[in-house]
mmCIF file of C-alpha atoms and ligand atoms in Angstrom:
data_model
loop_
_atom_site.group_PDB
_atom_site.id
_atom_site.type_symbol
_atom_site.label_atom_id
_atom_site.label_comp_id
_atom_site.label_asym_id
_atom_site.label_seq_id
_atom_site.Cartn_x
_atom_site.Cartn_y
_atom_site.Cartn_z
ATOM 1 C CA UNK A 1 42.356 -6.874 68.721
ATOM 2 C CA UNK A 2 39.175 -6.930 66.702
ATOM 3 C CA UNK A 3 38.744 -10.666 66.871
ATOM 4 C CA UNK A 4 38.431 -11.012 70.603
ATOM 5 C CA UNK A 5 35.206 -9.035 70.990
ATOM 6 C CA UNK A 6 33.636 -11.069 68.208
ATOM 7 C CA UNK A 7 34.580 -14.319 69.879
ATOM 8 C CA UNK A 8 32.944 -13.003 73.003
ATOM 9 C CA UNK A 9 29.852 -11.972 71.120
ATOM 10 C CA UNK A 10 29.491 -15.527 69.892
ATOM 11 C CA UNK A 11 29.364 -16.592 73.543
ATOM 12 C CA UNK A 12 27.007 -13.816 74.526
ATOM 13 C CA UNK A 13 24.644 -14.372 71.625
ATOM 14 C CA UNK A 14 24.319 -18.127 71.341
ATOM 15 C CA UNK A 15 22.736 -18.908 68.009
ATOM 16 C CA UNK A 16 24.790 -16.272 66.247
ATOM 17 C CA UNK A 17 22.522 -14.099 64.172
ATOM 18 C CA UNK A 18 19.520 -14.003 66.490
ATOM 19 C CA UNK A 19 19.877 -11.190 68.971
ATOM 20 C CA UNK A 20 16.663 -12.281 70.628
ATOM 21 C CA UNK A 21 18.554 -15.211 72.078
ATOM 22 C CA UNK A 22 20.382 -12.833 74.383
ATOM 23 C CA UNK A 23 18.026 -12.103 77.227
ATOM 24 C CA UNK A 24 20.268 -10.336 79.682
ATOM 25 C CA UNK A 25 21.304 -6.706 80.005
ATOM 26 C CA UNK A 26 23.342 -4.967 77.313
ATOM 27 C CA UNK A 27 24.585 -1.782 78.944
ATOM 28 C CA UNK A 28 26.786 -0.650 81.784
ATOM 29 C CA UNK A 29 26.281 2.740 83.415
ATOM 30 C CA UNK A 30 27.671 4.624 86.327
ATOM 31 C CA UNK A 31 25.169 6.834 88.103
ATOM 32 C CA UNK A 32 26.237 9.845 90.143
ATOM 33 C CA UNK A 33 23.847 11.650 92.445
ATOM 34 C CA UNK A 34 25.330 14.747 94.059
ATOM 35 C CA UNK A 35 23.342 16.613 96.669
ATOM 36 C CA UNK A 36 24.345 20.126 97.625
ATOM 37 C CA UNK A 37 22.614 21.147 100.858
ATOM 38 C CA UNK A 38 24.305 24.501 101.366
ATOM 39 C CA UNK A 39 27.538 26.244 100.485
ATOM 40 C CA UNK A 40 29.568 23.914 102.710
ATOM 41 C CA UNK A 41 27.770 20.588 102.648
ATOM 42 C CA UNK A 42 27.618 18.186 99.700
ATOM 43 C CA UNK A 43 27.325 14.460 99.294
ATOM 44 C CA UNK A 44 28.150 12.271 96.303
ATOM 45 C CA UNK A 45 26.572 8.883 95.688
ATOM 46 C CA UNK A 46 27.915 6.570 93.034
ATOM 47 C CA UNK A 47 26.683 3.242 91.710
ATOM 48 C CA UNK A 48 27.244 0.898 88.787
ATOM 49 C CA UNK A 49 24.454 -0.804 86.859
ATOM 50 C CA UNK A 50 23.939 -3.382 84.130
ATOM 51 C CA UNK A 51 20.711 -2.045 82.628
ATOM 52 C CA UNK A 52 18.561 -1.849 85.760
ATOM 53 C CA UNK A 53 20.537 -4.335 87.856
ATOM 54 C CA UNK A 54 22.894 -2.769 90.354
ATOM 55 C CA UNK A 55 26.281 -4.479 90.537
ATOM 56 C CA UNK A 56 28.399 -1.806 92.228
ATOM 57 C CA UNK A 57 28.085 0.755 94.954
ATOM 58 C CA UNK A 58 30.405 3.494 96.177
ATOM 59 C CA UNK A 59 31.543 4.019 99.757
ATOM 60 C CA UNK A 60 32.041 7.763 99.871
ATOM 61 C CA UNK A 61 33.692 7.661 103.321
ATOM 62 C CA UNK A 62 36.504 5.349 102.264
ATOM 63 C CA UNK A 63 36.384 6.326 98.580
ATOM 64 C CA UNK A 64 36.172 2.722 97.469
ATOM 65 C CA UNK A 65 33.956 0.746 95.150
ATOM 66 C CA UNK A 66 31.615 -1.886 96.558
ATOM 67 C CA UNK A 67 31.305 -4.925 94.333
ATOM 68 C CA UNK A 68 27.871 -6.363 94.940
ATOM 69 C CA UNK A 69 28.432 -9.580 92.998
ATOM 70 C CA UNK A 70 31.450 -11.899 92.997
ATOM 71 C CA UNK A 71 31.754 -11.264 89.255
ATOM 72 C CA UNK A 72 31.163 -7.461 89.358
ATOM 73 C CA UNK A 73 34.810 -6.700 88.566
ATOM 74 C CA UNK A 74 34.708 -8.439 85.223
ATOM 75 C CA UNK A 75 38.329 -8.865 84.188
ATOM 76 C CA UNK A 76 39.487 -5.521 85.610
ATOM 77 C CA UNK A 77 42.594 -6.199 87.703
ATOM 78 C CA UNK A 78 42.917 -5.122 91.339
ATOM 79 C CA UNK A 79 45.533 -2.534 90.311
ATOM 80 C CA UNK A 80 43.157 -1.081 87.770
ATOM 81 C CA UNK A 81 40.352 -1.049 90.341
ATOM 82 C CA UNK A 82 42.597 0.888 92.719
ATOM 83 C CA UNK A 83 43.486 3.377 89.962
ATOM 84 C CA UNK A 84 39.831 3.872 89.084
ATOM 85 C CA UNK A 85 38.907 4.351 92.726
ATOM 86 C CA UNK A 86 41.564 7.016 93.034
ATOM 87 C CA UNK A 87 40.308 8.680 89.890
ATOM 88 C CA UNK A 88 36.758 8.775 91.257
ATOM 89 C CA UNK A 89 37.950 10.131 94.622
ATOM 90 C CA UNK A 90 39.693 12.997 92.849
ATOM 91 C CA UNK A 91 36.754 13.490 90.523
ATOM 92 C CA UNK A 92 34.172 13.682 93.310
ATOM 93 C CA UNK A 93 36.395 16.075 95.262
ATOM 94 C CA UNK A 94 37.020 18.423 92.344
ATOM 95 C CA UNK A 95 33.457 18.185 91.091
ATOM 96 C CA UNK A 96 32.108 19.245 94.483
ATOM 97 C CA UNK A 97 34.613 22.062 94.736
ATOM 98 C CA UNK A 98 33.956 23.396 91.239
ATOM 99 C CA UNK A 99 30.173 23.267 91.593
ATOM 100 C CA UNK A 100 30.294 25.018 94.958
ATOM 101 C CA UNK A 101 32.657 27.584 93.458
ATOM 102 C CA UNK A 102 30.352 28.329 90.525
ATOM 103 C CA UNK A 103 27.064 28.014 92.438
ATOM 104 C CA UNK A 104 26.451 31.719 92.883
ATOM 105 C CA UNK A 105 27.622 32.629 89.385
ATOM 106 C CA UNK A 106 25.185 30.091 87.950
ATOM 107 C CA UNK A 107 22.495 31.189 90.401
ATOM 108 C CA UNK A 108 22.125 27.676 91.739
ATOM 109 C CA UNK A 109 19.926 27.900 94.799
ATOM 110 C CA UNK A 110 20.593 25.531 97.673
ATOM 111 C CA UNK A 111 19.585 22.832 98.128
ATOM 112 C CA UNK A 112 19.986 21.330 94.665
ATOM 113 C CA UNK A 113 20.852 17.988 93.166
ATOM 114 C CA UNK A 114 22.955 17.041 90.175
ATOM 115 C CA UNK A 115 22.603 13.666 88.503
ATOM 116 C CA UNK A 116 25.008 12.170 86.042
ATOM 117 C CA UNK A 117 24.842 8.995 84.044
ATOM 118 C CA UNK A 118 27.635 7.670 81.879
ATOM 119 C CA UNK A 119 28.395 4.349 80.309
ATOM 120 C CA UNK A 120 28.249 2.250 77.203
ATOM 121 C CA UNK A 121 25.776 -0.009 75.469
ATOM 122 C CA UNK A 122 26.121 -3.029 73.244
ATOM 123 C CA UNK A 123 24.027 -2.661 70.102
ATOM 124 C CA UNK A 124 22.791 -5.307 67.685
ATOM 125 C CA UNK A 125 25.656 -6.220 65.390
ATOM 126 C CA UNK A 126 28.179 -5.838 68.192
ATOM 127 C CA UNK A 127 28.968 -2.123 68.109
ATOM 128 C CA UNK A 128 29.295 -0.421 71.476
ATOM 129 C CA UNK A 129 28.045 3.114 71.916
ATOM 130 C CA UNK A 130 29.088 5.304 74.838
ATOM 131 C CA UNK A 131 27.025 8.018 76.438
ATOM 132 C CA UNK A 132 27.148 10.692 79.132
ATOM 133 C CA UNK A 133 24.252 12.818 80.327
ATOM 134 C CA UNK A 134 23.826 15.253 83.177
ATOM 135 C CA UNK A 135 20.710 16.594 84.882
ATOM 136 C CA UNK A 136 20.122 19.461 87.267
ATOM 137 C CA UNK A 137 17.171 19.277 89.636
ATOM 138 C CA UNK A 138 15.729 16.383 87.655
ATOM 139 C CA UNK A 139 15.798 18.171 84.279
ATOM 140 C CA UNK A 140 18.143 17.306 81.424
ATOM 141 C CA UNK A 141 21.058 19.680 81.493
ATOM 142 C CA UNK A 142 23.700 18.472 79.080
ATOM 143 C CA UNK A 143 25.008 15.471 77.194
ATOM 144 C CA UNK A 144 28.177 14.571 75.373
ATOM 145 C CA UNK A 145 28.259 13.718 71.715
ATOM 146 C CA UNK A 146 31.473 13.105 69.799
ATOM 147 C CA UNK A 147 33.573 14.689 72.558
ATOM 148 C CA UNK A 148 31.406 17.780 72.505
ATOM 149 C CA UNK A 149 29.220 19.042 75.302
ATOM 150 C CA UNK A 150 25.675 19.516 73.990
ATOM 151 C CA UNK A 151 23.444 21.728 76.152
ATOM 152 C CA UNK A 152 19.916 20.427 76.734
ATOM 153 C CA UNK A 153 17.096 22.772 75.660
ATOM 154 C CA UNK A 154 15.570 22.464 79.167
ATOM 155 C CA UNK A 155 18.801 23.807 80.624
ATOM 156 C CA UNK A 156 18.472 27.164 78.899
ATOM 157 C CA UNK A 157 21.310 29.640 78.856
ATOM 158 C CA UNK A 158 22.817 28.089 81.976
ATOM 159 C CA UNK A 159 23.421 24.835 80.090
ATOM 160 C CA UNK A 160 25.050 26.656 77.209
ATOM 161 C CA UNK A 161 27.438 28.592 79.413
ATOM 162 C CA UNK A 162 28.208 25.514 81.465
ATOM 163 C CA UNK A 163 29.022 23.460 78.351
ATOM 164 C CA UNK A 164 31.344 26.192 77.082
ATOM 165 C CA UNK A 165 33.054 26.187 80.460
ATOM 166 C CA UNK A 166 33.423 22.392 80.614
ATOM 167 C CA UNK A 167 35.042 22.260 77.186
ATOM 168 C CA UNK A 168 38.009 24.129 78.650
ATOM 169 C CA UNK A 169 38.842 21.236 80.990
ATOM 170 C CA UNK A 170 40.805 19.459 78.263
ATOM 171 C CA UNK A 171 42.499 16.906 80.504
ATOM 172 C CA UNK A 172 39.274 15.956 82.247
ATOM 173 C CA UNK A 173 37.580 15.487 78.881
ATOM 174 C CA UNK A 174 40.456 13.360 77.687
ATOM 175 C CA UNK A 175 40.144 11.124 80.757
ATOM 176 C CA UNK A 176 36.373 10.845 80.506
ATOM 177 C CA UNK A 177 36.668 9.951 76.838
ATOM 178 C CA UNK A 178 39.227 7.253 77.620
ATOM 179 C CA UNK A 179 36.949 5.826 80.313
ATOM 180 C CA UNK A 180 33.889 5.845 78.077
ATOM 181 C CA UNK A 181 35.371 4.797 74.769
ATOM 182 C CA UNK A 182 38.158 2.436 75.825
ATOM 183 C CA UNK A 183 37.593 1.123 79.311
ATOM 184 C CA UNK A 184 33.797 0.930 79.389
ATOM 185 C CA UNK A 185 33.381 -1.312 76.300
ATOM 186 C CA UNK A 186 36.151 -3.634 77.471
ATOM 187 C CA UNK A 187 34.634 -3.815 80.943
ATOM 188 C CA UNK A 188 31.088 -4.253 79.632
ATOM 189 C CA UNK A 189 32.017 -7.268 77.506
ATOM 190 C CA UNK A 190 34.012 -8.826 80.291
ATOM 191 C CA UNK A 191 31.375 -8.341 82.977
ATOM 192 C CA UNK A 192 28.566 -9.634 80.750
ATOM 193 C CA UNK A 193 30.730 -12.695 80.322
ATOM 194 C CA UNK A 194 31.767 -13.135 83.955
ATOM 195 C CA UNK A 195 28.177 -12.669 85.152
ATOM 196 C CA UNK A 196 26.665 -14.686 82.340
ATOM 197 C CA UNK A 197 25.249 -17.470 84.513
ATOM 198 C CA UNK A 198 23.289 -15.007 86.623
ATOM 199 C CA UNK A 199 22.494 -12.446 83.912
ATOM 200 C CA UNK A 200 21.146 -14.976 81.467
ATOM 201 C CA UNK A 201 19.337 -17.208 83.933
ATOM 202 C CA UNK A 202 15.661 -18.030 83.516
ATOM 203 C CA UNK A 203 13.393 -17.825 86.564
ATOM 204 C CA UNK A 204 9.743 -18.798 86.273
ATOM 205 C CA UNK A 205 7.022 -16.425 87.431
ATOM 206 C CA UNK A 206 4.433 -17.228 90.055
ATOM 207 C CA UNK A 207 0.997 -15.843 89.331
ATOM 208 C CA UNK A 208 -2.073 -15.336 91.496
ATOM 209 C CA UNK A 209 -5.380 -13.516 91.312
ATOM 210 C CA UNK A 210 -7.115 -11.150 93.675
ATOM 211 C CA UNK A 211 -9.815 -8.517 93.519
ATOM 212 C CA UNK A 212 -8.888 -4.880 93.906
ATOM 213 C CA UNK A 213 -10.987 -2.053 95.394
ATOM 214 C CA UNK A 214 -14.351 -2.010 93.608
ATOM 215 C CA UNK A 215 -14.298 0.582 90.797
ATOM 216 C CA UNK A 216 -18.053 1.251 91.288
ATOM 217 C CA UNK A 217 -21.420 -0.333 92.021
ATOM 218 C CA UNK A 218 -21.777 -3.693 90.320
ATOM 219 C CA UNK A 219 -18.206 -3.671 89.061
ATOM 220 C CA UNK A 220 -15.158 -5.741 89.903
ATOM 221 C CA UNK A 221 -11.481 -4.999 89.621
ATOM 222 C CA UNK A 222 -9.710 -8.215 88.680
ATOM 223 C CA UNK A 223 -6.048 -8.269 89.569
ATOM 224 C CA UNK A 224 -3.530 -10.705 88.145
ATOM 225 C CA UNK A 225 -0.200 -10.647 89.982
ATOM 226 C CA UNK A 226 2.910 -12.035 88.336
ATOM 227 C CA UNK A 227 6.074 -12.133 90.357
ATOM 228 C CA UNK A 228 9.538 -13.585 90.682
ATOM 229 C CA UNK A 229 10.430 -13.836 87.002
ATOM 230 C CA UNK A 230 13.685 -13.100 85.208
ATOM 231 C CA UNK A 231 14.529 -11.747 82.683
ATOM 232 C CA UNK A 232 12.258 -8.747 82.482
ATOM 233 C CA UNK A 233 10.196 -9.208 79.295
ATOM 234 C CA UNK A 234 6.824 -10.695 80.168
ATOM 235 C CA UNK A 235 3.367 -10.822 78.615
ATOM 236 C CA UNK A 236 0.292 -10.735 80.877
ATOM 237 C CA UNK A 237 -3.278 -10.479 79.584
ATOM 238 C CA UNK A 238 -6.830 -11.008 80.733
ATOM 239 C CA UNK A 239 -8.498 -13.358 78.279
ATOM 240 C CA UNK A 240 -11.952 -14.662 77.459
ATOM 241 C CA UNK A 241 -11.041 -17.982 75.937
ATOM 242 C CA UNK A 242 -8.517 -17.117 73.271
ATOM 243 C CA UNK A 243 -9.617 -13.489 73.077
ATOM 244 C CA UNK A 244 -7.560 -10.728 74.667
ATOM 245 C CA UNK A 245 -9.716 -8.363 76.694
ATOM 246 C CA UNK A 246 -9.415 -4.640 75.980
ATOM 247 C CA UNK A 247 -8.877 -2.104 78.768
ATOM 248 C CA UNK A 248 -6.178 -3.971 80.678
ATOM 249 C CA UNK A 249 -4.024 -1.768 82.907
ATOM 250 C CA UNK A 250 -0.473 -2.894 83.553
ATOM 251 C CA UNK A 251 1.464 -1.683 86.570
ATOM 252 C CA UNK A 252 5.070 -0.646 86.214
ATOM 253 C CA UNK A 253 7.525 -3.516 86.317
ATOM 254 C CA UNK A 254 8.718 -3.418 89.906
ATOM 255 C CA UNK A 255 11.936 -5.002 91.101
ATOM 256 C CA UNK A 256 12.042 -7.671 93.803
ATOM 257 C CA UNK A 257 15.151 -7.662 95.990
ATOM 258 C CA UNK A 258 16.466 -10.882 94.425
ATOM 259 C CA UNK A 259 16.826 -9.479 90.873
ATOM 260 C CA UNK A 260 13.437 -10.732 89.792
ATOM 261 C CA UNK A 261 10.438 -8.682 88.674
ATOM 262 C CA UNK A 262 6.825 -8.105 89.599
ATOM 263 C CA UNK A 263 3.955 -6.974 87.368
ATOM 264 C CA UNK A 264 0.225 -6.566 87.948
ATOM 265 C CA UNK A 265 -2.456 -6.575 85.250
ATOM 266 C CA UNK A 266 -5.875 -5.271 86.250
ATOM 267 C CA UNK A 267 -9.220 -5.317 84.475
ATOM 268 C CA UNK A 268 -12.347 -3.407 85.413
ATOM 269 C CA UNK A 269 -15.427 -5.559 84.565
ATOM 270 C CA UNK A 270 -19.129 -5.781 85.343
ATOM 271 C CA UNK A 271 -19.487 -8.271 88.197
ATOM 272 C CA UNK A 272 -21.554 -10.592 86.017
ATOM 273 C CA UNK A 273 -18.893 -10.763 83.333
ATOM 274 C CA UNK A 274 -16.001 -11.912 85.482
ATOM 275 C CA UNK A 275 -16.780 -15.613 85.261
ATOM 276 C CA UNK A 276 -14.999 -17.211 82.361
ATOM 277 C CA UNK A 277 -12.176 -14.696 82.327
ATOM 278 C CA UNK A 278 -8.658 -15.905 82.802
ATOM 279 C CA UNK A 279 -5.232 -14.383 83.228
ATOM 280 C CA UNK A 280 -2.592 -15.650 80.833
ATOM 281 C CA UNK A 281 1.130 -15.244 81.368
ATOM 282 C CA UNK A 282 3.834 -15.773 78.780
ATOM 283 C CA UNK A 283 7.499 -15.675 79.751
ATOM 284 C CA UNK A 284 10.667 -17.051 78.221
ATOM 285 C CA UNK A 285 11.274 -19.288 81.274
ATOM 286 C CA UNK A 286 7.961 -21.072 80.667
ATOM 287 C CA UNK A 287 9.134 -22.308 77.274
ATOM 288 C CA UNK A 288 5.734 -21.885 75.672
ATOM 289 C CA UNK A 289 3.765 -23.439 78.544
ATOM 290 C CA UNK A 290 1.799 -20.335 79.484
ATOM 291 C CA UNK A 291 0.370 -19.974 82.974
ATOM 292 C CA UNK A 292 -3.420 -19.632 82.822
ATOM 293 C CA UNK A 293 -5.424 -18.745 85.933
ATOM 294 C CA UNK A 294 -9.231 -18.781 85.777
ATOM 295 C CA UNK A 295 -11.256 -16.264 87.724
ATOM 296 C CA UNK A 296 -13.788 -17.514 90.261
ATOM 297 C CA UNK A 297 -15.029 -21.070 90.847
ATOM 298 C CA UNK A 298 -13.974 -20.621 94.421
ATOM 299 C CA UNK A 299 -16.061 -23.424 95.852
ATOM 300 C CA UNK A 300 -14.171 -25.893 93.683
ATOM 301 C CA UNK A 301 -10.907 -24.203 94.321
ATOM 302 C CA UNK A 302 -9.358 -22.250 91.495
ATOM 303 C CA UNK A 303 -9.349 -24.101 88.219
ATOM 304 C CA UNK A 304 -5.871 -23.850 86.896
ATOM 305 C CA UNK A 305 -4.676 -25.216 83.679
ATOM 306 C CA UNK A 306 -1.722 -24.745 81.547
ATOM 307 C CA UNK A 307 -1.438 -23.873 77.895
ATOM 308 C CA UNK A 308 0.330 -26.739 76.186
ATOM 309 C CA UNK A 309 -0.444 -28.897 79.220
ATOM 310 C CA UNK A 310 3.065 -29.309 80.656
ATOM 311 C CA UNK A 311 3.157 -31.187 83.948
ATOM 312 C CA UNK A 312 5.920 -28.946 85.264
ATOM 313 C CA UNK A 313 4.044 -25.665 84.840
ATOM 314 C CA UNK A 314 0.874 -27.285 86.126
ATOM 315 C CA UNK A 315 2.541 -28.354 89.344
ATOM 316 C CA UNK A 316 3.860 -24.858 89.797
ATOM 317 C CA UNK A 317 0.498 -23.273 89.151
ATOM 318 C CA UNK A 318 -1.241 -25.557 91.626
ATOM 319 C CA UNK A 319 1.355 -24.986 94.284
ATOM 320 C CA UNK A 320 1.573 -21.631 95.990
ATOM 321 C CA UNK A 321 -0.633 -19.775 93.527
ATOM 322 C CA UNK A 322 -3.703 -21.916 93.966
ATOM 323 C CA UNK A 323 -3.746 -21.469 97.706
ATOM 324 C CA UNK A 324 -3.040 -17.776 97.402
ATOM 325 C CA UNK A 325 -5.819 -17.195 94.911
ATOM 326 C CA UNK A 326 -8.348 -18.805 97.255
ATOM 327 C CA UNK A 327 -7.285 -16.634 100.142
ATOM 328 C CA UNK A 328 -7.122 -13.337 98.296
ATOM 329 C CA UNK A 329 -10.175 -14.054 96.179
ATOM 330 C CA UNK A 330 -12.263 -14.214 99.348
ATOM 331 C CA UNK A 331 -10.891 -10.980 100.700
HETATM 332 C C1 NAG B 1 24.554 22.542 105.721
HETATM 333 O O1 NAG B 1 23.768 21.349 105.561
HETATM 334 C C2 NAG B 1 24.082 20.307 106.440
HETATM 335 C C3 NAG B 1 23.307 19.083 106.041
HETATM 336 O O2 NAG B 1 21.950 19.338 105.859
HETATM 337 C C4 NAG B 1 23.798 20.757 107.875
HETATM 338 O O3 NAG B 1 24.119 19.724 108.766
HETATM 339 C C5 NAG B 1 24.638 21.998 108.177
HETATM 340 O O4 NAG B 1 24.320 22.487 109.458
HETATM 341 C C6 NAG B 1 24.391 23.080 107.134
HETATM 342 N N1 NAG B 1 25.335 24.177 107.336
HETATM 343 C C7 NAG B 1 24.975 25.445 107.233
HETATM 344 C C8 NAG B 1 26.078 26.445 107.402
HETATM 345 O O5 NAG B 1 23.832 25.784 107.024
HETATM 346 C C1 NAG B 2 28.719 12.699 65.809
HETATM 347 O O1 NAG B 2 29.390 11.946 64.793
HETATM 348 C C2 NAG B 2 28.509 11.191 63.983
HETATM 349 C C3 NAG B 2 29.365 10.362 63.038
HETATM 350 O O2 NAG B 2 30.487 11.055 62.595
HETATM 351 C C4 NAG B 2 27.547 12.124 63.252
HETATM 352 O O3 NAG B 2 26.660 11.379 62.452
HETATM 353 C C5 NAG B 2 26.777 12.947 64.276
HETATM 354 O O4 NAG B 2 25.926 13.862 63.620
HETATM 355 C C6 NAG B 2 27.729 13.674 65.201
HETATM 356 N N1 NAG B 2 26.952 14.372 66.233
HETATM 357 C C7 NAG B 2 27.175 15.630 66.593
HETATM 358 C C8 NAG B 2 26.290 16.200 67.638
HETATM 359 O O5 NAG B 2 28.054 16.301 66.089
HETATM 360 C C1 NAG B 3 39.050 -8.149 79.374
HETATM 361 O O1 NAG B 3 37.976 -8.429 78.511
HETATM 362 C C2 NAG B 3 37.922 -7.564 77.386
HETATM 363 C C3 NAG B 3 36.637 -7.857 76.649
HETATM 364 O O2 NAG B 3 36.480 -9.204 76.404
HETATM 365 C C4 NAG B 3 39.158 -7.797 76.509
HETATM 366 O O3 NAG B 3 39.110 -6.943 75.395
HETATM 367 C C5 NAG B 3 40.384 -7.498 77.357
HETATM 368 O O4 NAG B 3 41.551 -7.770 76.637
HETATM 369 C C6 NAG B 3 40.377 -8.308 78.637
HETATM 370 N N1 NAG B 3 41.459 -7.812 79.491
HETATM 371 C C7 NAG B 3 42.236 -8.633 80.174
HETATM 372 C C8 NAG B 3 43.268 -7.987 81.029
HETATM 373 O O5 NAG B 3 42.128 -9.835 80.126
#
């Protein structure tokens, strides 16, 4: 029983001891969003995620799971899927009923929203830790630790009473514990394995430059766009030669629809100081051949070169990005 997970870990972490080698997600979570419009109307949304990649949805009309990837089931059998679907149907029904029943006692004012997140996460060394947290109106409300409901400070007295109440649902707690501690880890390992090709793929970023809205008279906002890369970790800096420039603002990492990411790095500079600056991008897919885009020199076309001088990265940089920089740089 113990051996199998370790054999799997050897597959998931090629290179054995180095966890860095594993670039993909490490957690599975189910997210519940329940909206209560009034005393008679409620809607439950469910979804399943590997870190921030959605692999499952929930059809609340038919009460069935939607598997968004061919490998989303991991090694869970169709019978087990049907059992889990039934469990979630019952859960969503009872949850709605109980919340509506207690709404006035807990002075919950319509409309309100309840969010739940539950799942398990693979930690370095191979241990898997399960978690469950609930929020009310966007504020932490409760969590579970060692089978015990722990009220969140933000939830006040309401959280404490609610936790005491929940602890009386012994059978429900038993089922949730079984799902989190037995089924989730087994599923997580199997789905990380079945989706390995997609989860551990490497997709190179494209990068291009543009100027943003002027921050003030005589100043320029340099924008370096990096898009289409996977996995998520990326390093983007404005440089003067080998020197990192201070004051860089990074946007949030935004998802593209195709499971790749987008990031923007901006730098506010005096117009005269922009020449000579370059945007440098490091990403695991580039295998050390950083993308370097130089600001300006429009009349010659953008001067693009590549750290380490790889022909592959150079071709990529000169492709779409070069043309795009010229267009946007003029705008
Ligand atoms: C309850 O909310 C739903 C959805 O917003 C609405 O269609 C319905 O008319 C409301 N019912 C009452 C009794 O207010
Ligand atoms: C849960 O159990 C662990 C290990 O037994 C312990 O270290 C931790 O403090 C416990 N947490 C709570 C909230 O009881
Ligand atoms: C599914 O995969 C998990 C994790 O690798 C394993 O523990 C479990 O035995 C597998 N179940 C089946 C039915 O193959």
